[in-house]
Amino acid sequence: MPDDFKLTIAVLTDTHIRAPQGDLTSPFKVNERANARARYAVEVVKANTPEFTVHLGDMVHPLPHLPAFGAACAEAHRIFAPLMPKLHYVPGNHDIGDKPGPASPAGPVTDNNCTAYEAAFGPPWKSFENCGVRFIVINSSLVNTGGDAEQRQRDWLEKTLSEAEGQRVFLFSHYPLFIDQPDEEEHYDNYAEPGRSWLLGLAVDHGVEAIFSGHVHQFFFNRYRGVKLYCLQPTSFTRQDYAELYRGAPANEFGRDDVDKYGVTFVDIFADGHRLRIAPTHGREIAPGECPQIQKLHQPATPIIPHMRHAWFEASTLPYNGPMEEFGRKRARNDYPLLRLWQLGIRTIRTPLRDLTDPVSRRRVLDFAAAGIQFSFFTLGLPDAASRELLAEHSDLVAGLEVVGRDRTFSDLQDGLSELIEQWRKPLSISKSTSSADETHESGAFAHNVSTGFLWKERDEVVAAASNLATPTMQLGLSFQVNLDEDPGQRIPVLAECLSQSNLRLVAVIRLADRNPANSNFDDDKIAAQLVAALDAARGRANVEIQSDTFEDIDRGYSPRHGLLDRRSNLRPISNWIVDNAMCCNRG
């Protein structure tokens, strides 16, 4: 492929369209909004003119054996008409029947269902080519059924993949193969064995680049031996069982209508890989005949490094609670932080070096790196030998290293700091553990507090100490905190100029917390003003890095404050501003 190759496709999933006159196939009020939300999603796709669109299944809500199925299919075709003839369907369990299982809440896939599906949407498995790239659709409900139809699909898929040898291959399946671990137990939202291992092995053996799925109405990202697995957002409703993943209160209908988790995905396929762009739909609706003006998606490139204070890599065990999981437990992660990083155009995050050294979190570090995220690691004191070996082994994902000391003149780091500066080949910065003892307490009050970064009043002494460590090959960084009561537009230019005279970089930590850990900061206007002022002050200054503390809200404990995301991992006002003003945040 030529170096400038680019192919853009759209993917939407789980529209759950109903018969226009309504039906009784769902007791949930939000389902009545599905048709209008699907119309809006279609307009979003149209506005962005992809080469073609793939619908990952559950086009309609009523199952094939229900009387409303035919009318729902007819309505779906009316809604999807603007995307034809470049729309490809993937059979979902609502379109063709559930995968086999003793606890499935709906009817299983049957020959009659397959016939009804094919009459409504075409072949349940197929392959097609565009610009030399192979795209494959399968019927995931058939896997593990043990019937003739499953065997025909298996034979066809194995033959198709063999014939695609040497091509790039993308595969579409309604059910995800797994959502947390490749060896997890079977549940409602994954493939059972032996079908899971069969398809994973086939994908690895034939170099499938990515597998896209829907079904769970949540976003997940996984990898398996080089194959990327994406589970994408719905347009209709969120599954309320997954509301347990978030530490905030559930959205409407006990988590079933989390409007900021609806969207359409655009996949840009390049000569050397692919990238996802997320177009949120926010549950917006269009009535029949409406023709709204929808702005084309612009991807921000936001030069902010957020502090990832929450354990972004951890999985949770969800309660067993029917109808989906009445007889077993299911583990899942909140992967929306990754989706939000993509959506905001943030490419680097700050996280403890321990996230790389711990084997459990390292798995997700490597996954995020494969998804285009780099890491600025920090460590209290100098890294030990084992940590430095890991940093060297995974140098491709390391954006920088921050060494946090306890003294403004680096006296506690003298042993080994010069050696690290001499040997380190990535950006290196020095920070300070700033505590309550560094502040004056004329009133007699003493609030125990610890934060990251040198203080404004320490700048002369810190720069003088750092100047003695500067080398021609290493532009050492110094981390200064900018507090809520300080103006980034004033502080950053002065610090940047002062540091540049000694060939030093400025790492400006925009603290969204109040200096007093007992006080909260939930003032979104103030937060937006601080970050916008910091970005403006950093514009055109090559020696300035902006960090935001924090990424996701801290709404309990010490120093409660809003961040870029709320506790359901949805965008806060400043983040929505970044997305809406994408071109304003591109710094080149």
XYZ file of C-alpha atoms in Angstrom:
588
model
C 0.000 0.000 0.000
C 1.242 3.554 -0.654
C 2.390 5.502 2.398
C -0.500 7.946 2.063
C -3.163 5.207 1.932
C -6.321 5.981 3.915
C -9.672 4.223 3.947
C -12.403 5.397 6.344
C -15.347 3.230 7.309
C -18.189 3.812 9.769
C -19.383 1.295 12.332
C -22.587 1.510 14.327
C -24.280 -1.064 16.484
C -27.303 -1.947 18.580
C -29.881 0.441 17.145
C -32.763 -1.792 18.426
C -35.332 -0.308 16.058
C -38.969 -1.021 16.856
C -42.121 -1.202 14.763
C -43.280 2.403 14.130
C -46.615 1.821 15.831
C -44.791 0.529 18.935
C -44.622 -2.948 20.397
C -44.540 -4.699 23.731
C -41.122 -6.324 23.361
C -39.454 -4.198 26.056
C -40.628 -2.886 29.441
C -38.044 -0.065 29.428
C -39.152 3.457 28.505
C -35.810 4.358 26.895
C -36.348 1.736 24.194
C -39.124 3.904 22.776
C -36.433 6.432 21.789
C -34.412 3.938 19.736
C -35.857 4.776 16.312
C -35.328 8.531 16.643
C -31.823 7.965 17.971
C -31.022 5.667 15.056
C -32.122 8.363 12.613
C -29.700 10.789 14.238
C -26.864 8.250 14.121
C -27.503 7.718 10.408
C -27.204 11.471 9.824
C -23.889 11.516 11.718
C -22.587 8.793 9.406
C -23.828 10.641 6.316
C -22.176 13.900 7.389
C -18.773 12.189 7.596
C -18.974 10.383 4.210
C -17.228 7.065 4.960
C -16.431 4.626 2.168
C -19.035 2.253 3.619
C -20.802 1.429 6.898
C -21.029 -1.767 8.931
C -23.876 -2.349 11.389
C -22.690 -4.800 14.049
C -26.114 -6.220 14.769
C -29.308 -5.851 16.758
C -30.673 -3.714 13.984
C -34.133 -4.349 15.432
C -35.413 -5.090 18.917
C -38.211 -7.681 18.487
C -36.898 -11.205 18.014
C -37.657 -13.095 14.780
C -40.390 -15.224 16.353
C -42.341 -12.177 17.569
C -45.170 -10.640 15.494
C -43.531 -7.197 15.414
C -40.308 -8.462 13.789
C -41.366 -7.873 10.189
C -42.663 -4.363 10.827
C -39.498 -3.489 12.771
C -37.321 -4.708 9.885
C -39.297 -2.593 7.425
C -38.841 0.457 9.658
C -35.116 -0.279 9.963
C -34.788 -0.254 6.183
C -36.537 3.113 6.038
C -34.196 4.553 8.659
C -31.054 3.066 7.088
C -32.000 4.011 3.518
C -29.616 7.024 3.402
C -26.671 4.654 3.930
C -27.580 2.276 1.149
C -26.182 0.612 -0.886
C -22.962 0.860 1.116
C -24.350 -0.597 4.338
C -23.377 -4.094 5.508
C -25.324 -5.945 8.186
C -24.014 -8.282 10.898
C -26.615 -10.551 12.528
C -27.240 -9.766 16.181
C -29.007 -11.962 18.682
C -32.147 -9.800 18.447
C -32.071 -10.190 14.649
C -31.473 -13.931 14.470
C -31.693 -15.479 17.963
C -29.450 -15.952 20.987
C -26.295 -18.027 21.094
C -26.836 -21.445 22.690
C -27.013 -21.421 26.471
C -29.253 -22.777 29.238
C -29.728 -19.327 30.805
C -30.223 -17.207 27.681
C -33.177 -14.831 28.211
C -34.488 -15.085 24.635
C -35.021 -17.756 22.021
C -31.989 -19.435 20.424
C -30.943 -19.170 16.811
C -32.942 -21.563 14.622
C -33.165 -22.445 10.936
C -36.423 -20.501 10.715
C -34.780 -17.472 12.311
C -31.926 -17.665 9.836
C -34.385 -17.770 6.974
C -36.269 -14.762 8.333
C -33.017 -12.861 8.839
C -31.770 -13.581 5.341
C -35.062 -12.408 3.852
C -34.782 -9.148 5.819
C -31.056 -8.347 5.785
C -29.234 -10.695 3.423
C -26.671 -13.446 4.022
C -25.711 -13.976 7.690
C -22.055 -14.395 6.775
C -20.146 -12.853 3.902
C -16.840 -11.378 2.759
C -16.079 -8.352 0.644
C -13.044 -6.350 -0.441
C -12.401 -2.620 -0.624
C -9.114 -1.014 -1.705
C -7.337 -4.313 -1.273
C -8.541 -4.768 2.337
C -10.658 -7.810 3.213
C -13.744 -7.401 5.434
C -15.511 -10.456 6.879
C -18.946 -10.720 8.530
C -19.901 -13.770 10.594
C -23.005 -15.002 12.397
C -21.763 -15.305 15.984
C -25.063 -16.773 17.258
C -24.285 -19.961 15.312
C -20.987 -20.641 17.094
C -21.164 -23.728 19.348
C -24.632 -24.730 18.100
C -23.216 -27.935 16.636
C -25.525 -27.939 13.622
C -25.002 -28.053 9.881
C -25.221 -24.268 9.589
C -22.374 -23.786 12.050
C -20.201 -26.254 10.147
C -20.922 -24.537 6.836
C -19.924 -21.185 8.329
C -16.747 -22.676 9.845
C -15.709 -24.234 6.548
C -16.470 -21.028 4.682
C -14.560 -18.831 7.158
C -11.471 -21.048 7.164
C -11.468 -21.086 3.353
C -12.057 -17.329 3.117
C -9.211 -16.520 5.496
C -6.869 -18.843 3.617
C -7.731 -17.140 0.345
C -7.105 -13.717 1.961
C -3.496 -14.622 2.762
C -1.363 -11.518 2.338
C -4.322 -9.129 2.690
C -5.212 -7.037 5.685
C -8.327 -8.506 7.306
C -10.989 -6.972 9.573
C -13.689 -9.213 11.063
C -17.143 -8.259 12.355
C -19.031 -10.299 14.974
C -22.037 -9.248 17.054
C -20.924 -11.085 20.182
C -17.475 -10.208 21.574
C -15.153 -13.168 22.031
C -14.351 -12.019 25.582
C -14.577 -8.776 27.532
C -11.890 -9.094 30.220
C -9.652 -12.160 29.823
C -9.335 -14.653 26.948
C -9.782 -17.534 29.408
C -12.771 -16.078 31.289
C -15.793 -18.256 32.013
C -18.685 -18.214 29.597
C -21.430 -15.671 30.262
C -24.126 -13.835 28.338
C -21.659 -11.461 26.715
C -18.925 -13.677 25.280
C -18.262 -16.771 23.186
C -18.310 -20.114 24.942
C -15.710 -22.770 24.333
C -14.694 -24.416 22.094
C -15.848 -21.721 19.632
C -13.898 -18.959 21.346
C -10.523 -20.686 21.093
C -11.288 -21.779 17.538
C -12.016 -18.248 16.316
C -9.186 -16.630 18.283
C -6.729 -19.176 16.941
C -7.996 -18.686 13.411
C -7.659 -14.914 13.723
C -4.089 -15.200 15.002
C -3.036 -17.758 12.407
C -4.323 -15.622 9.533
C -3.177 -12.257 10.868
C -6.603 -10.686 11.397
C -5.879 -7.057 12.288
C -8.987 -6.345 14.345
C -12.322 -7.819 15.395
C -15.260 -5.470 15.973
C -18.305 -6.404 18.043
C -21.332 -4.875 19.751
C -23.972 -6.582 21.929
C -22.893 -5.369 25.383
C -23.807 -1.694 24.809
C -20.490 -0.673 26.383
C -16.996 0.050 25.117
C -14.199 -2.476 25.680
C -10.751 -2.831 24.160
C -8.681 -6.023 24.308
C -5.841 -7.701 22.480
C -5.026 -11.323 21.856
C -1.618 -12.229 20.429
C -1.559 -9.193 18.182
C -5.263 -9.144 17.270
C -7.129 -6.051 18.487
C -10.670 -6.569 19.748
C -13.083 -3.651 19.990
C -16.535 -3.702 21.548
C -18.310 -0.533 20.474
C -20.900 1.897 21.794
C -24.621 1.572 20.976
C -26.917 4.245 19.624
C -30.039 3.216 21.550
C -29.496 2.459 25.252
C -26.855 1.298 27.702
C -27.072 -1.978 29.581
C -27.810 -1.239 33.226
C -25.897 -4.266 34.541
C -22.666 -2.502 33.505
C -23.599 0.601 35.523
C -21.852 -1.252 38.375
C -18.507 -0.462 36.693
C -18.747 3.220 37.606
C -18.263 4.761 41.041
C -20.806 7.511 40.493
C -24.573 7.300 40.742
C -26.219 5.475 37.831
C -27.668 7.364 34.893
C -31.382 7.475 34.030
C -33.387 4.269 34.314
C -30.844 2.877 36.785
C -28.087 3.067 34.209
C -30.013 2.133 31.066
C -29.975 5.643 29.579
C -26.414 6.937 29.986
C -26.716 9.397 27.116
C -23.027 10.300 26.933
C -22.123 6.710 26.065
C -23.898 6.600 22.703
C -21.975 7.057 19.511
C -20.844 6.116 16.043
C -17.294 4.925 15.385
C -15.174 5.827 12.384
C -12.233 3.583 11.575
C -9.409 5.176 9.616
C -7.299 2.491 7.976
C -3.795 3.628 7.075
C -0.903 1.929 5.352
C 0.636 1.017 8.703
C -2.354 0.466 10.985
C -5.732 1.864 11.902
C -7.255 4.406 14.292
C -10.694 4.839 15.828
C -12.486 8.177 15.984
C -15.558 8.471 18.186
C -18.539 10.596 17.138
C -20.816 10.900 20.181
C -24.550 11.097 19.543
C -25.571 11.936 23.149
C -28.918 10.239 22.656
C -30.040 12.963 20.265
C -33.183 12.211 18.260
C -34.601 13.018 14.847
C -38.266 12.708 13.965
C -39.273 11.260 10.566
C -38.711 13.831 7.803
C -36.337 16.073 9.795
C -33.076 17.077 8.073
C -30.767 18.634 10.681
C -27.382 20.153 9.952
C -24.729 17.959 11.568
C -21.152 19.106 11.795
C -18.449 16.835 10.426
C -16.299 15.163 13.069
C -12.965 16.890 13.739
C -10.383 15.065 15.808
C -8.683 17.209 18.483
C -4.975 16.988 19.196
C -4.875 18.132 22.802
C -1.455 18.824 24.356
C -2.505 17.949 27.893
C -1.030 15.113 29.940
C -3.662 14.093 32.516
C -2.842 12.592 35.910
C -4.421 9.114 36.036
C -5.095 9.005 39.770
C -7.732 6.278 39.600
C -6.776 2.653 38.931
C -7.726 2.782 35.244
C -6.580 -0.817 34.614
C -8.631 -2.719 37.197
C -11.474 -5.145 36.493
C -14.559 -5.427 38.705
C -16.738 -8.405 39.485
C -20.333 -7.544 38.720
C -23.170 -8.850 40.915
C -25.051 -11.862 39.635
C -28.460 -10.453 38.876
C -30.723 -11.603 36.061
C -31.873 -11.416 33.374
C -28.315 -11.522 32.006
C -26.315 -13.165 34.794
C -28.534 -14.981 37.267
C -26.266 -17.990 37.810
C -22.686 -16.759 37.594
C -20.353 -13.816 37.981
C -18.903 -11.667 35.248
C -15.744 -9.561 35.380
C -15.312 -6.426 33.328
C -13.275 -3.219 33.228
C -14.298 0.360 32.718
C -12.494 1.024 29.425
C -14.141 4.395 28.813
C -11.008 6.282 29.971
C -9.272 4.935 26.858
C -12.167 5.924 24.602
C -12.178 9.417 26.154
C -8.436 9.802 25.569
C -9.042 9.012 21.884
C -12.013 11.345 21.780
C -10.023 14.202 23.337
C -6.966 13.583 21.204
C -4.773 13.035 24.275
C -1.797 10.842 23.461
C 0.186 10.794 26.729
C -0.885 10.083 30.315
C 0.917 10.400 33.659
C 0.818 7.373 35.924
C 3.027 5.792 38.629
C 6.003 3.729 37.494
C 4.484 0.954 39.581
C 1.832 0.554 36.855
C 4.616 -0.708 34.606
C 6.418 -2.826 37.202
C 3.258 -4.592 38.445
C 2.431 -7.534 36.107
C -1.351 -7.050 36.368
C -1.403 -3.363 35.432
C 1.450 -3.845 32.932
C -0.881 -5.863 30.720
C -3.141 -2.845 30.332
C -0.167 -0.497 29.930
C 0.840 -2.583 26.924
C -2.739 -2.630 25.641
C -3.026 1.159 25.911
C 0.324 1.517 24.160
C -0.966 -0.662 21.306
C -3.972 1.673 21.170
C -1.740 4.714 20.636
C -1.208 5.943 24.201
C 2.225 6.762 25.625
C 3.167 6.983 29.284
C 4.906 9.580 31.376
C 5.888 7.572 34.450
C 6.739 9.080 37.809
C 8.570 7.606 40.774
C 9.332 8.842 44.281
C 13.109 8.742 44.363
C 15.353 7.277 41.713
C 14.133 4.127 39.911
C 15.816 0.920 40.995
C 17.729 -1.361 38.622
C 14.755 -3.643 37.901
C 12.527 -0.673 37.060
C 15.143 0.789 34.749
C 15.400 -2.528 32.931
C 11.635 -2.528 32.367
C 11.750 1.076 31.158
C 14.449 0.120 28.671
C 12.571 -2.990 27.552
C 9.401 -0.968 26.880
C 11.055 2.255 25.766
C 8.703 2.584 22.785
C 5.761 3.373 25.084
C 7.685 5.682 27.437
C 7.078 9.366 26.759
C 9.109 10.456 29.742
C 10.181 9.834 33.333
C 9.550 12.107 36.304
C 11.747 11.675 39.381
C 10.168 13.096 42.522
C 12.498 14.212 45.284
C 11.983 15.791 48.692
C 14.277 18.800 48.440
C 14.260 21.902 46.226
C 17.997 21.550 45.575
C 17.816 17.811 44.768
C 20.157 16.930 47.646
C 18.279 13.680 48.334
C 18.747 12.632 44.666
C 22.456 13.383 44.340
C 23.475 9.724 44.449
C 22.593 8.475 40.981
C 20.816 11.487 39.479
C 23.783 12.595 37.384
C 24.246 9.026 36.137
C 20.552 8.805 35.210
C 20.725 12.102 33.325
C 23.787 10.888 31.442
C 22.290 7.510 30.477
C 18.579 8.324 29.997
C 17.506 8.790 26.377
C 13.916 9.958 26.881
C 12.552 13.211 28.332
C 13.430 13.418 32.028
C 11.966 15.794 34.591
C 12.510 16.439 38.267
C 9.673 17.180 40.643
C 9.247 17.616 44.363
C 7.002 16.162 46.999
C 5.568 19.409 48.347
C 3.957 19.105 51.766
C 2.257 21.242 54.376
C 5.653 21.860 55.962
C 6.629 23.989 52.938
C 3.867 26.493 53.620
C 3.661 29.230 56.224
C 0.967 28.830 58.857
C 0.608 32.235 60.461
C -2.927 31.500 61.631
C -1.821 28.442 63.512
C -3.903 26.101 61.331
C -2.054 23.117 59.852
C -3.761 21.051 57.164
C -1.845 17.888 56.359
C -1.285 17.889 52.622
C 1.112 16.521 49.991
C 1.198 17.529 46.324
C 3.435 17.264 43.276
C 5.652 20.019 41.932
C 7.886 22.881 42.976
C 6.260 26.083 44.215
C 6.372 29.461 42.503
C 8.358 30.948 45.388
C 11.065 28.270 44.970
C 11.780 28.992 41.313
C 15.114 30.813 41.634
C 16.658 28.238 43.937
C 15.318 25.310 41.866
C 16.537 26.701 38.538
C 19.986 27.386 39.982
C 20.273 23.814 41.246
C 19.028 22.357 37.947
C 21.412 24.486 35.892
C 24.305 22.576 37.418
C 22.824 19.321 36.059
C 22.029 20.473 32.525
C 23.833 18.767 29.659
C 23.974 19.573 25.927
C 22.088 16.346 25.075
C 19.383 16.443 27.782
C 16.887 19.279 28.187
C 15.977 18.537 31.774
C 12.419 19.308 32.844
C 11.297 20.898 36.092
C 7.770 20.307 37.395
C 6.093 23.393 38.868
C 2.570 23.406 40.219
C 0.094 26.115 39.222
C -2.632 26.354 41.838
C -6.227 27.513 41.606
C -5.376 30.871 43.124
C -2.615 31.434 40.532
C -3.041 32.657 36.966
C -1.530 30.197 34.428
C -1.421 33.014 31.879
C 0.972 34.898 34.144
C 2.894 32.058 35.773
C 3.691 29.910 32.726
C 5.370 32.554 30.507
C 7.576 33.758 33.378
C 8.611 30.236 34.356
C 9.148 29.179 30.732
C 11.403 32.151 30.032
C 13.358 31.645 33.245
C 13.947 27.940 32.487
C 14.768 28.434 28.811
C 17.766 30.577 29.725
C 19.304 27.487 31.350
C 18.170 25.036 28.616
C 15.463 23.628 30.910
C 11.884 22.524 30.166
C 8.820 23.557 32.143
C 6.321 20.939 33.228
C 3.335 22.999 34.400
C 1.019 20.981 36.649
C -2.398 22.663 36.597
C -3.783 21.685 39.984
C -7.569 21.552 39.983
C -7.624 20.923 43.742
C -7.884 23.601 46.389
C -4.724 24.049 48.466
C -6.770 22.994 51.501
C -7.605 19.261 51.249
C -10.847 19.861 53.170
C -12.182 22.171 50.460
C -13.806 20.998 47.237
C -13.556 22.452 43.741
C -16.578 21.591 41.626
C -16.483 24.873 39.711
C -16.401 23.751 36.081
C -16.082 27.334 34.840
C -12.993 27.891 36.976
C -11.474 24.602 35.829
C -12.123 25.467 32.181
C -10.613 28.924 32.644
C -7.454 27.490 34.208
C -6.881 24.881 31.505
C -7.708 27.177 28.590
C -5.362 29.832 30.001
C -2.628 27.222 30.407
C -3.021 25.983 26.833
C -2.949 29.537 25.503
C 0.142 30.374 27.553
C 1.926 27.249 26.289
C 1.158 27.903 22.631
C 4.310 28.389 20.609
C 6.603 27.468 23.519
C 8.518 24.302 22.693
C 9.875 23.970 26.235
C 6.463 23.860 27.984
C 4.426 20.768 28.870
C 0.937 21.063 30.375
C -0.320 18.485 32.854
C -3.848 18.407 34.275
C -4.405 17.081 37.763
C -6.758 15.243 37.503
C -8.286 13.161 34.685
C -11.350 11.758 36.441
C -13.251 13.455 39.278
C -12.203 12.958 42.867
C -15.599 13.247 44.537
C -14.787 11.795 47.946
C -11.823 11.699 50.302
C -9.222 14.469 50.258
C -9.236 17.448 47.878
C -12.507 16.654 46.081
C -12.539 18.174 42.608
C -13.838 17.809 39.118
C -11.495 16.668 36.374
C -11.793 16.068 32.648
C -14.243 13.184 33.244
C -16.987 12.588 35.786
C -17.297 9.416 37.845
C -19.220 7.647 35.076
C -16.278 8.410 32.750
C -18.311 10.923 30.775
C -16.909 14.240 29.561
C -16.937 17.252 31.866
C -17.667 20.735 30.359
C -14.004 21.502 29.627
C -13.698 18.212 27.748
C -16.854 18.859 25.762
C -15.376 22.256 24.889
C -12.204 20.564 23.638
C -14.239 18.208 21.439
C -16.543 20.956 20.146
C -13.606 23.278 19.418
C -11.289 20.624 18.053
C -9.339 22.905 15.745
C -8.692 25.379 18.570
C -6.747 22.752 20.470
C -4.473 21.639 17.673
C -1.022 22.933 18.531
C 0.936 21.295 15.717
